[in-house]
């Protein structure tokens, strides 16, 4: 399989199809980007989307809503083994809701994590590739449904011209450890930048060759890991673009305490990085964080906050903080857009309803008054 930026995919589509389908048009568009600098790929994609793109919503928590048991060190990646049909379903639900970018189930899929479960390295690598294939298959199903006109659209005309990218998720070292350090960013002195590079190297190489359109480095909790990712992208000459997305618990710094501005500088200076942003962070911090990011980068800004609830890692539960404003989540989107963000979605505990409402706001159909109810 080839990613949507690769020329060989275009020629193979054209060879087998005399009448250009939506898929061909999409692929031709992406193909025209082949000679562009990696750095402009996201800008071109955003132009094609009308200036703003919709990212999908919470993936693991949506799997859980569909009955998946992800109480496991592999978290959502467990479903790649036990219930891949649910992974497809969640991707499709988000596509149906208007997502332009779907993020794979590989957030907590690591070779080390799979091997710890008794799988071989070969099986672990296959599962990583599979996470991307499943997203591609969901996109194909979605395109076919669009072409056949058999889909129920919430807002006329949008879905039929909906460009879609597949972003291969990479979660942090802390996510693999599953010991809470995902949200503290504290790995201890024995973990150096080289440790992190060694940990992530093979997975990033596999995902590069998996056919994914880009790599989404998500929920980055410290500057060291951002530096490790940037080094890896350069040193391994990874030839698909990436976005770096950080978390924050105070609107100023990442969990480890490094300022978001310092972290964003690392991302900004890496030429493979085509968007910089914030995910899995309370919506109430996003506004200020966008302003901070804008101080140090002109690259597109991606924001996909969580529902505003706080995860209690000890009891494995999402706790309402009392400050989250479910009804206002979507009304923030137009403000975030005014501050300079251009990709919007949701993270943990957000649902296809959230994404549908975001898509409506961005399409100008709904003036931000949607009431979103997060799941209980
Ligand atoms: Zn999240």
mmCIF file of C-alpha atoms and ligand atoms in Angstrom:
data_model
loop_
_atom_site.group_PDB
_atom_site.id
_atom_site.type_symbol
_atom_site.label_atom_id
_atom_site.label_comp_id
_atom_site.label_asym_id
_atom_site.label_seq_id
_atom_site.Cartn_x
_atom_site.Cartn_y
_atom_site.Cartn_z
ATOM 1 C CA UNK A 1 0.000 0.000 0.000
ATOM 2 C CA UNK A 2 1.195 3.527 -0.659
ATOM 3 C CA UNK A 3 0.356 6.703 1.099
ATOM 4 C CA UNK A 4 -1.845 9.317 -0.514
ATOM 5 C CA UNK A 5 1.154 11.481 -1.319
ATOM 6 C CA UNK A 6 2.799 8.800 -3.426
ATOM 7 C CA UNK A 7 2.703 8.814 -7.180
ATOM 8 C CA UNK A 8 2.550 5.060 -7.591
ATOM 9 C CA UNK A 9 -0.870 5.005 -5.976
ATOM 10 C CA UNK A 10 -2.221 7.461 -8.538
ATOM 11 C CA UNK A 11 -1.028 5.464 -11.489
ATOM 12 C CA UNK A 12 -2.419 2.241 -10.090
ATOM 13 C CA UNK A 13 -5.834 3.824 -9.591
ATOM 14 C CA UNK A 14 -5.862 5.221 -13.093
ATOM 15 C CA UNK A 15 -4.749 1.954 -14.603
ATOM 16 C CA UNK A 16 -7.696 0.056 -13.202
ATOM 17 C CA UNK A 17 -10.422 2.617 -13.620
ATOM 18 C CA UNK A 18 -11.615 4.231 -16.826
ATOM 19 C CA UNK A 19 -14.140 6.568 -15.222
ATOM 20 C CA UNK A 20 -12.524 8.674 -12.527
ATOM 21 C CA UNK A 21 -14.250 8.011 -9.228
ATOM 22 C CA UNK A 22 -14.236 10.325 -6.274
ATOM 23 C CA UNK A 23 -11.304 8.267 -5.062
ATOM 24 C CA UNK A 24 -9.306 9.011 -8.200
ATOM 25 C CA UNK A 25 -10.032 12.706 -7.937
ATOM 26 C CA UNK A 26 -8.929 12.663 -4.344
ATOM 27 C CA UNK A 27 -5.803 10.725 -5.203
ATOM 28 C CA UNK A 28 -5.024 12.963 -8.156
ATOM 29 C CA UNK A 29 -5.282 15.954 -5.900
ATOM 30 C CA UNK A 30 -2.927 14.394 -3.408
ATOM 31 C CA UNK A 31 -0.687 13.258 -6.231
ATOM 32 C CA UNK A 32 -0.267 16.825 -7.380
ATOM 33 C CA UNK A 33 1.443 17.405 -4.056
ATOM 34 C CA UNK A 34 4.165 14.879 -4.666
ATOM 35 C CA UNK A 35 6.772 17.370 -5.728
ATOM 36 C CA UNK A 36 5.856 19.870 -3.057
ATOM 37 C CA UNK A 37 8.013 20.370 -0.040
ATOM 38 C CA UNK A 38 6.779 18.223 2.835
ATOM 39 C CA UNK A 39 6.231 21.413 4.779
ATOM 40 C CA UNK A 40 3.496 22.654 2.469
ATOM 41 C CA UNK A 41 1.514 19.422 2.268
ATOM 42 C CA UNK A 42 -0.809 20.266 5.131
ATOM 43 C CA UNK A 43 -1.352 23.773 3.831
ATOM 44 C CA UNK A 44 -2.443 22.351 0.478
ATOM 45 C CA UNK A 45 -4.698 19.836 2.154
ATOM 46 C CA UNK A 46 -6.311 22.572 4.205
ATOM 47 C CA UNK A 47 -6.932 24.606 1.072
ATOM 48 C CA UNK A 48 -8.674 21.597 -0.422
ATOM 49 C CA UNK A 49 -10.817 21.295 2.700
ATOM 50 C CA UNK A 50 -11.869 24.938 2.437
ATOM 51 C CA UNK A 51 -9.325 26.351 4.866
ATOM 52 C CA UNK A 52 -10.221 24.244 7.894
ATOM 53 C CA UNK A 53 -10.202 20.519 8.498
ATOM 54 C CA UNK A 54 -12.091 18.279 10.880
ATOM 55 C CA UNK A 55 -10.091 15.762 12.898
ATOM 56 C CA UNK A 56 -11.890 12.739 14.367
ATOM 57 C CA UNK A 57 -12.869 12.388 18.023
ATOM 58 C CA UNK A 58 -11.976 10.227 20.984
ATOM 59 C CA UNK A 59 -10.964 6.835 19.680
ATOM 60 C CA UNK A 60 -10.263 4.639 22.680
ATOM 61 C CA UNK A 61 -13.181 5.992 24.659
ATOM 62 C CA UNK A 62 -15.466 5.497 21.657
ATOM 63 C CA UNK A 63 -14.347 1.866 21.359
ATOM 64 C CA UNK A 64 -15.231 1.548 25.016
ATOM 65 C CA UNK A 65 -18.661 3.054 24.434
ATOM 66 C CA UNK A 66 -19.217 0.272 21.921
ATOM 67 C CA UNK A 67 -18.477 -2.308 24.582
ATOM 68 C CA UNK A 68 -14.753 -2.933 24.081
ATOM 69 C CA UNK A 69 -12.831 -3.836 27.210
ATOM 70 C CA UNK A 70 -9.643 -1.792 26.970
ATOM 71 C CA UNK A 71 -8.644 -2.001 30.593
ATOM 72 C CA UNK A 72 -5.261 -3.328 29.580
ATOM 73 C CA UNK A 73 -1.698 -2.052 29.147
ATOM 74 C CA UNK A 74 -2.369 -2.067 25.400
ATOM 75 C CA UNK A 75 -5.470 0.108 25.879
ATOM 76 C CA UNK A 76 -7.178 0.713 22.516
ATOM 77 C CA UNK A 77 -4.505 -1.313 20.694
ATOM 78 C CA UNK A 78 -5.954 -4.400 22.332
ATOM 79 C CA UNK A 79 -8.874 -4.107 19.889
ATOM 80 C CA UNK A 80 -6.495 -4.628 16.968
ATOM 81 C CA UNK A 81 -6.217 -8.175 18.296
ATOM 82 C CA UNK A 82 -9.621 -8.827 19.825
ATOM 83 C CA UNK A 83 -12.130 -6.711 17.903
ATOM 84 C CA UNK A 84 -10.833 -5.120 14.694
ATOM 85 C CA UNK A 85 -14.440 -4.808 13.456
ATOM 86 C CA UNK A 86 -15.024 -2.219 16.209
ATOM 87 C CA UNK A 87 -11.959 -0.284 15.064
ATOM 88 C CA UNK A 88 -13.454 -0.138 11.555
ATOM 89 C CA UNK A 89 -16.818 0.901 12.969
ATOM 90 C CA UNK A 90 -15.401 3.790 14.978
ATOM 91 C CA UNK A 91 -13.420 5.061 11.972
ATOM 92 C CA UNK A 92 -16.577 4.896 9.852
ATOM 93 C CA UNK A 93 -18.635 6.696 12.478
ATOM 94 C CA UNK A 94 -16.148 9.555 12.482
ATOM 95 C CA UNK A 95 -15.994 9.700 8.692
ATOM 96 C CA UNK A 96 -19.765 9.808 8.597
ATOM 97 C CA UNK A 97 -19.632 12.665 11.091
ATOM 98 C CA UNK A 98 -17.475 14.727 8.756
ATOM 99 C CA UNK A 99 -13.878 13.928 9.763
ATOM 100 C CA UNK A 100 -11.184 14.863 7.244
ATOM 101 C CA UNK A 101 -8.466 13.163 9.248
ATOM 102 C CA UNK A 102 -8.886 9.794 10.931
ATOM 103 C CA UNK A 103 -6.278 8.717 13.468
ATOM 104 C CA UNK A 104 -5.339 5.054 13.654
ATOM 105 C CA UNK A 105 -5.695 2.756 16.650
ATOM 106 C CA UNK A 106 -1.917 2.615 17.083
ATOM 107 C CA UNK A 107 -1.684 5.177 19.905
ATOM 108 C CA UNK A 108 -0.700 2.518 22.432
ATOM 109 C CA UNK A 109 0.319 -0.138 19.880
ATOM 110 C CA UNK A 110 4.013 -0.704 20.448
ATOM 111 C CA UNK A 111 6.225 -3.585 19.474
ATOM 112 C CA UNK A 112 7.434 -3.759 23.073
ATOM 113 C CA UNK A 113 3.860 -3.812 24.391
ATOM 114 C CA UNK A 114 2.732 -6.559 22.023
ATOM 115 C CA UNK A 115 5.830 -8.645 22.761
ATOM 116 C CA UNK A 116 5.092 -8.315 26.486
ATOM 117 C CA UNK A 117 1.742 -9.963 25.674
ATOM 118 C CA UNK A 118 3.527 -12.937 24.140
ATOM 119 C CA UNK A 119 3.381 -11.950 20.478
ATOM 120 C CA UNK A 120 6.424 -12.266 18.242
ATOM 121 C CA UNK A 121 8.131 -9.158 16.864
ATOM 122 C CA UNK A 122 6.789 -10.083 13.411
ATOM 123 C CA UNK A 123 3.229 -10.324 14.719
ATOM 124 C CA UNK A 124 3.626 -7.016 16.547
ATOM 125 C CA UNK A 125 4.830 -5.291 13.382
ATOM 126 C CA UNK A 126 1.913 -6.770 11.421
ATOM 127 C CA UNK A 127 -0.542 -5.363 13.939
ATOM 128 C CA UNK A 128 0.978 -1.915 13.558
ATOM 129 C CA UNK A 129 0.548 -2.146 9.783
ATOM 130 C CA UNK A 130 -2.933 -3.496 10.299
ATOM 131 C CA UNK A 131 -3.950 -0.413 12.275
ATOM 132 C CA UNK A 132 -3.281 1.692 9.188
ATOM 133 C CA UNK A 133 -4.889 -0.813 6.806
ATOM 134 C CA UNK A 134 -8.086 -0.801 8.859
ATOM 135 C CA UNK A 135 -8.278 2.985 8.614
ATOM 136 C CA UNK A 136 -7.717 2.778 4.856
ATOM 137 C CA UNK A 137 -10.381 0.108 4.509
ATOM 138 C CA UNK A 138 -12.818 2.290 6.435
ATOM 139 C CA UNK A 139 -12.012 5.190 4.115
ATOM 140 C CA UNK A 140 -12.635 2.966 1.079
ATOM 141 C CA UNK A 141 -15.979 1.835 2.465
ATOM 142 C CA UNK A 142 -16.873 5.451 3.151
ATOM 143 C CA UNK A 143 -15.910 6.590 -0.349
ATOM 144 C CA UNK A 144 -17.873 3.751 -1.903
ATOM 145 C CA UNK A 145 -20.927 4.647 0.124
ATOM 146 C CA UNK A 146 -20.531 8.278 -0.948
ATOM 147 C CA UNK A 147 -20.243 7.275 -4.586
ATOM 148 C CA UNK A 148 -23.333 5.120 -4.367
ATOM 149 C CA UNK A 149 -25.173 7.899 -2.583
ATOM 150 C CA UNK A 150 -26.295 5.500 0.074
ATOM 151 C CA UNK A 151 -25.143 7.579 2.996
ATOM 152 C CA UNK A 152 -27.325 9.765 5.183
ATOM 153 C CA UNK A 153 -25.762 13.191 5.235
ATOM 154 C CA UNK A 154 -26.362 15.644 8.004
ATOM 155 C CA UNK A 155 -25.347 18.555 5.911
ATOM 156 C CA UNK A 156 -25.834 18.511 2.192
ATOM 157 C CA UNK A 157 -22.916 18.235 -0.146
ATOM 158 C CA UNK A 158 -20.113 18.020 2.396
ATOM 159 C CA UNK A 159 -19.498 14.312 2.539
ATOM 160 C CA UNK A 160 -19.346 13.790 -1.216
ATOM 161 C CA UNK A 161 -16.351 16.126 -1.449
ATOM 162 C CA UNK A 162 -14.762 15.177 1.804
ATOM 163 C CA UNK A 163 -10.991 14.774 1.463
ATOM 164 C CA UNK A 164 -9.711 12.288 4.011
ATOM 165 C CA UNK A 165 -6.224 11.616 5.326
ATOM 166 C CA UNK A 166 -5.136 8.716 7.501
ATOM 167 C CA UNK A 167 -2.876 9.769 10.378
ATOM 168 C CA UNK A 168 -0.900 6.993 12.062
ATOM 169 C CA UNK A 169 -0.979 7.576 15.787
ATOM 170 C CA UNK A 170 2.118 7.384 17.949
ATOM 171 C CA UNK A 171 1.578 7.700 21.689
ATOM 172 C CA UNK A 172 4.300 8.577 24.153
ATOM 173 C CA UNK A 173 6.719 6.290 25.980
ATOM 174 C CA UNK A 174 4.585 6.994 29.050
ATOM 175 C CA UNK A 175 1.516 5.628 27.265
ATOM 176 C CA UNK A 176 3.396 2.366 26.723
ATOM 177 C CA UNK A 177 4.480 2.271 30.378
ATOM 178 C CA UNK A 178 0.812 2.678 31.360
ATOM 179 C CA UNK A 179 1.928 3.873 34.785
ATOM 180 C CA UNK A 180 0.567 7.408 34.746
ATOM 181 C CA UNK A 181 3.718 8.985 33.284
ATOM 182 C CA UNK A 182 1.738 9.610 30.088
ATOM 183 C CA UNK A 183 0.147 12.466 32.026
ATOM 184 C CA UNK A 184 3.116 13.536 34.140
ATOM 185 C CA UNK A 185 5.831 13.326 31.502
ATOM 186 C CA UNK A 186 8.203 12.219 34.265
ATOM 187 C CA UNK A 187 10.256 9.288 33.057
ATOM 188 C CA UNK A 188 13.147 9.571 35.504
ATOM 189 C CA UNK A 189 16.789 10.432 34.919
ATOM 190 C CA UNK A 190 17.626 7.060 33.429
ATOM 191 C CA UNK A 191 15.492 7.806 30.371
ATOM 192 C CA UNK A 192 17.487 9.912 27.936
ATOM 193 C CA UNK A 193 16.646 11.238 24.510
ATOM 194 C CA UNK A 194 18.514 8.237 23.062
ATOM 195 C CA UNK A 195 16.370 5.860 25.148
ATOM 196 C CA UNK A 196 13.264 7.446 23.683
ATOM 197 C CA UNK A 197 14.622 7.366 20.134
ATOM 198 C CA UNK A 198 15.493 3.686 20.512
ATOM 199 C CA UNK A 199 12.049 2.983 21.928
ATOM 200 C CA UNK A 200 10.150 4.695 19.079
ATOM 201 C CA UNK A 201 12.455 4.018 16.106
ATOM 202 C CA UNK A 202 11.100 0.768 14.725
ATOM 203 C CA UNK A 203 7.454 1.708 15.178
ATOM 204 C CA UNK A 204 7.958 4.982 13.322
ATOM 205 C CA UNK A 205 9.770 3.142 10.514
ATOM 206 C CA UNK A 206 6.924 0.618 10.212
ATOM 207 C CA UNK A 207 4.277 3.339 10.168
ATOM 208 C CA UNK A 208 6.206 5.307 7.558
ATOM 209 C CA UNK A 209 5.994 2.352 5.195
ATOM 210 C CA UNK A 210 2.432 1.400 6.152
ATOM 211 C CA UNK A 211 0.735 3.687 3.662
ATOM 212 C CA UNK A 212 -0.326 6.282 6.230
ATOM 213 C CA UNK A 213 -0.550 9.842 4.946
ATOM 214 C CA UNK A 214 1.114 11.287 8.013
ATOM 215 C CA UNK A 215 2.193 10.408 11.533
ATOM 216 C CA UNK A 216 0.351 11.975 14.466
ATOM 217 C CA UNK A 217 2.635 12.151 17.491
ATOM 218 C CA UNK A 218 -0.041 12.609 20.112
ATOM 219 C CA UNK A 219 -0.309 13.717 23.720
ATOM 220 C CA UNK A 220 3.393 14.545 24.028
ATOM 221 C CA UNK A 221 4.010 15.177 27.736
ATOM 222 C CA UNK A 222 7.544 16.648 27.735
ATOM 223 C CA UNK A 223 10.072 18.460 25.594
ATOM 224 C CA UNK A 224 12.561 15.584 25.607
ATOM 225 C CA UNK A 225 10.174 13.304 23.758
ATOM 226 C CA UNK A 226 9.430 16.019 21.175
ATOM 227 C CA UNK A 227 13.191 16.327 20.600
ATOM 228 C CA UNK A 228 13.476 12.563 20.247
ATOM 229 C CA UNK A 229 10.698 12.517 17.634
ATOM 230 C CA UNK A 230 12.244 15.403 15.700
ATOM 231 C CA UNK A 231 15.644 13.679 15.671
ATOM 232 C CA UNK A 232 14.108 10.409 14.544
ATOM 233 C CA UNK A 233 12.207 12.034 11.681
ATOM 234 C CA UNK A 234 15.404 13.667 10.432
ATOM 235 C CA UNK A 235 17.914 10.909 11.095
ATOM 236 C CA UNK A 236 15.751 8.106 9.737
ATOM 237 C CA UNK A 237 14.729 10.294 6.799
ATOM 238 C CA UNK A 238 11.074 9.542 7.398
ATOM 239 C CA UNK A 239 9.396 10.542 4.167
ATOM 240 C CA UNK A 240 5.859 11.212 5.308
ATOM 241 C CA UNK A 241 4.911 14.333 7.211
ATOM 242 C CA UNK A 242 4.022 14.462 10.883
ATOM 243 C CA UNK A 243 2.210 16.563 13.426
ATOM 244 C CA UNK A 244 3.303 17.087 17.002
ATOM 245 C CA UNK A 245 0.493 17.480 19.509
ATOM 246 C CA UNK A 246 1.142 18.270 23.171
ATOM 247 C CA UNK A 247 -0.978 18.047 26.304
ATOM 248 C CA UNK A 248 -1.321 20.642 29.020
ATOM 249 C CA UNK A 249 -2.932 20.753 32.430
ATOM 250 C CA UNK A 250 -2.545 24.477 33.019
ATOM 251 C CA UNK A 251 -2.710 26.185 29.651
ATOM 252 C CA UNK A 252 0.963 27.203 29.799
ATOM 253 C CA UNK A 253 3.183 24.141 30.049
ATOM 254 C CA UNK A 254 3.207 20.474 29.156
ATOM 255 C CA UNK A 255 2.762 18.023 32.059
ATOM 256 C CA UNK A 256 6.520 17.738 32.718
ATOM 257 C CA UNK A 257 6.678 21.499 33.217
ATOM 258 C CA UNK A 258 8.418 22.573 30.016
ATOM 259 C CA UNK A 259 6.644 25.544 28.478
ATOM 260 C CA UNK A 260 4.415 24.835 25.510
ATOM 261 C CA UNK A 261 6.272 27.604 23.692
ATOM 262 C CA UNK A 262 9.607 25.789 24.114
ATOM 263 C CA UNK A 263 8.052 22.517 22.962
ATOM 264 C CA UNK A 264 6.457 24.173 19.954
ATOM 265 C CA UNK A 265 9.848 25.605 18.951
ATOM 266 C CA UNK A 266 11.190 22.055 18.698
ATOM 267 C CA UNK A 267 8.299 21.127 16.429
ATOM 268 C CA UNK A 268 8.571 24.315 14.418
ATOM 269 C CA UNK A 269 12.224 23.790 13.613
ATOM 270 C CA UNK A 270 11.670 20.247 12.302
ATOM 271 C CA UNK A 271 10.895 20.492 8.622
ATOM 272 C CA UNK A 272 8.964 17.207 8.563
ATOM 273 C CA UNK A 273 6.422 18.643 10.979
ATOM 274 C CA UNK A 274 3.442 20.051 9.082
ATOM 275 C CA UNK A 275 1.166 20.961 11.989
ATOM 276 C CA UNK A 276 1.614 21.652 15.691
ATOM 277 C CA UNK A 277 -1.040 21.428 18.318
ATOM 278 C CA UNK A 278 -2.702 20.368 21.503
ATOM 279 C CA UNK A 279 -4.818 17.320 22.260
ATOM 280 C CA UNK A 280 -6.356 15.543 25.250
ATOM 281 C CA UNK A 281 -6.435 18.804 27.161
ATOM 282 C CA UNK A 282 -9.383 20.603 28.705
ATOM 283 C CA UNK A 283 -11.199 22.847 26.217
ATOM 284 C CA UNK A 284 -10.864 25.767 28.621
ATOM 285 C CA UNK A 285 -7.076 25.952 28.089
ATOM 286 C CA UNK A 286 -7.115 25.747 24.320
ATOM 287 C CA UNK A 287 -7.605 29.445 23.583
ATOM 288 C CA UNK A 288 -4.487 30.570 25.465
ATOM 289 C CA UNK A 289 -2.481 27.661 24.150
ATOM 290 C CA UNK A 290 -3.264 28.601 20.552
ATOM 291 C CA UNK A 291 -2.042 32.119 21.279
ATOM 292 C CA UNK A 292 1.199 30.674 22.706
ATOM 293 C CA UNK A 293 1.719 28.416 19.709
ATOM 294 C CA UNK A 294 1.120 31.269 17.310
ATOM 295 C CA UNK A 295 3.981 33.186 18.920
ATOM 296 C CA UNK A 296 6.495 30.650 17.693
ATOM 297 C CA UNK A 297 5.097 29.009 14.570
ATOM 298 C CA UNK A 298 3.399 29.791 11.325
ATOM 299 C CA UNK A 299 2.637 26.138 10.703
ATOM 300 C CA UNK A 300 -1.026 25.041 10.842
ATOM 301 C CA UNK A 301 -2.323 24.554 14.366
ATOM 302 C CA UNK A 302 -4.313 21.444 15.274
ATOM 303 C CA UNK A 303 -6.485 21.292 18.390
ATOM 304 C CA UNK A 304 -8.477 18.317 19.590
ATOM 305 C CA UNK A 305 -9.240 18.702 23.263
ATOM 306 C CA UNK A 306 -10.856 16.111 25.482
ATOM 307 C CA UNK A 307 -14.259 16.573 27.069
ATOM 308 C CA UNK A 308 -12.777 18.548 29.965
ATOM 309 C CA UNK A 309 -13.150 15.669 32.368
ATOM 310 C CA UNK A 310 -10.034 14.510 34.201
ATOM 311 C CA UNK A 311 -8.734 10.957 34.072
ATOM 312 C CA UNK A 312 -8.150 9.294 37.414
ATOM 313 C CA UNK A 313 -5.439 6.816 36.464
ATOM 314 C CA UNK A 314 -5.592 5.045 39.814
ATOM 315 C CA UNK A 315 -9.262 4.153 39.571
ATOM 316 C CA UNK A 316 -9.302 4.222 35.778
ATOM 317 C CA UNK A 317 -12.247 6.580 35.617
ATOM 318 C CA UNK A 318 -13.041 9.931 34.030
ATOM 319 C CA UNK A 319 -14.045 12.446 36.676
ATOM 320 C CA UNK A 320 -16.118 15.508 35.960
ATOM 321 C CA UNK A 321 -14.173 18.531 37.181
ATOM 322 C CA UNK A 322 -17.298 20.644 37.416
ATOM 323 C CA UNK A 323 -15.694 23.228 35.181
ATOM 324 C CA UNK A 324 -16.159 21.511 31.872
ATOM 325 C CA UNK A 325 -18.866 23.128 29.837
ATOM 326 C CA UNK A 326 -20.218 20.486 27.566
ATOM 327 C CA UNK A 327 -22.635 22.799 25.815
ATOM 328 C CA UNK A 328 -19.909 25.295 25.060
ATOM 329 C CA UNK A 329 -17.325 22.904 23.647
ATOM 330 C CA UNK A 330 -18.358 23.428 20.079
ATOM 331 C CA UNK A 331 -19.001 27.134 20.480
ATOM 332 C CA UNK A 332 -15.287 27.495 21.236
ATOM 333 C CA UNK A 333 -14.395 26.260 17.784
ATOM 334 C CA UNK A 334 -15.066 29.536 16.014
ATOM 335 C CA UNK A 335 -13.023 31.378 18.660
ATOM 336 C CA UNK A 336 -10.146 28.941 18.243
ATOM 337 C CA UNK A 337 -10.380 29.457 14.507
ATOM 338 C CA UNK A 338 -10.204 33.229 15.023
ATOM 339 C CA UNK A 339 -7.044 32.759 17.095
ATOM 340 C CA UNK A 340 -5.406 30.914 14.216
ATOM 341 C CA UNK A 341 -6.075 27.189 14.542
ATOM 342 C CA UNK A 342 -7.122 25.342 11.417
ATOM 343 C CA UNK A 343 -7.647 21.699 12.343
ATOM 344 C CA UNK A 344 -10.270 20.834 14.949
ATOM 345 C CA UNK A 345 -11.439 17.616 16.518
ATOM 346 C CA UNK A 346 -11.880 15.908 19.841
ATOM 347 C CA UNK A 347 -9.903 13.583 22.070
ATOM 348 C CA UNK A 348 -10.901 11.343 24.948
ATOM 349 C CA UNK A 349 -14.612 11.203 25.826
ATOM 350 C CA UNK A 350 -15.647 13.180 22.777
ATOM 351 C CA UNK A 351 -17.878 11.320 20.338
ATOM 352 C CA UNK A 352 -19.151 11.419 16.752
ATOM 353 C CA UNK A 353 -21.749 13.930 17.993
ATOM 354 C CA UNK A 354 -18.935 16.322 18.917
ATOM 355 C CA UNK A 355 -17.319 15.892 15.529
ATOM 356 C CA UNK A 356 -20.592 16.322 13.645
ATOM 357 C CA UNK A 357 -21.195 19.582 15.474
ATOM 358 C CA UNK A 358 -17.649 20.824 14.819
ATOM 359 C CA UNK A 359 -18.064 20.017 11.125
ATOM 360 C CA UNK A 360 -21.290 21.997 11.063
ATOM 361 C CA UNK A 361 -19.682 25.022 12.694
ATOM 362 C CA UNK A 362 -16.809 24.933 10.214
ATOM 363 C CA UNK A 363 -19.133 24.557 7.253
ATOM 364 C CA UNK A 364 -20.950 27.672 8.452
ATOM 365 C CA UNK A 365 -24.183 25.782 8.843
ATOM 366 C CA UNK A 366 -24.500 25.977 12.582
ATOM 367 C CA UNK A 367 -23.621 29.152 14.479
ATOM 368 C CA UNK A 368 -22.006 27.378 17.355
ATOM 369 C CA UNK A 369 -25.042 26.712 19.478
ATOM 370 C CA UNK A 370 -24.950 22.919 19.364
ATOM 371 C CA UNK A 371 -25.520 21.144 22.583
ATOM 372 C CA UNK A 372 -23.138 18.278 22.956
ATOM 373 C CA UNK A 373 -23.657 15.724 25.637
ATOM 374 C CA UNK A 374 -20.662 13.683 26.605
ATOM 375 C CA UNK A 375 -21.302 10.116 27.581
ATOM 376 C CA UNK A 376 -21.960 9.285 31.208
HETATM 377 ZN ZN1 LIG B 1 -7.176 11.703 24.701
#
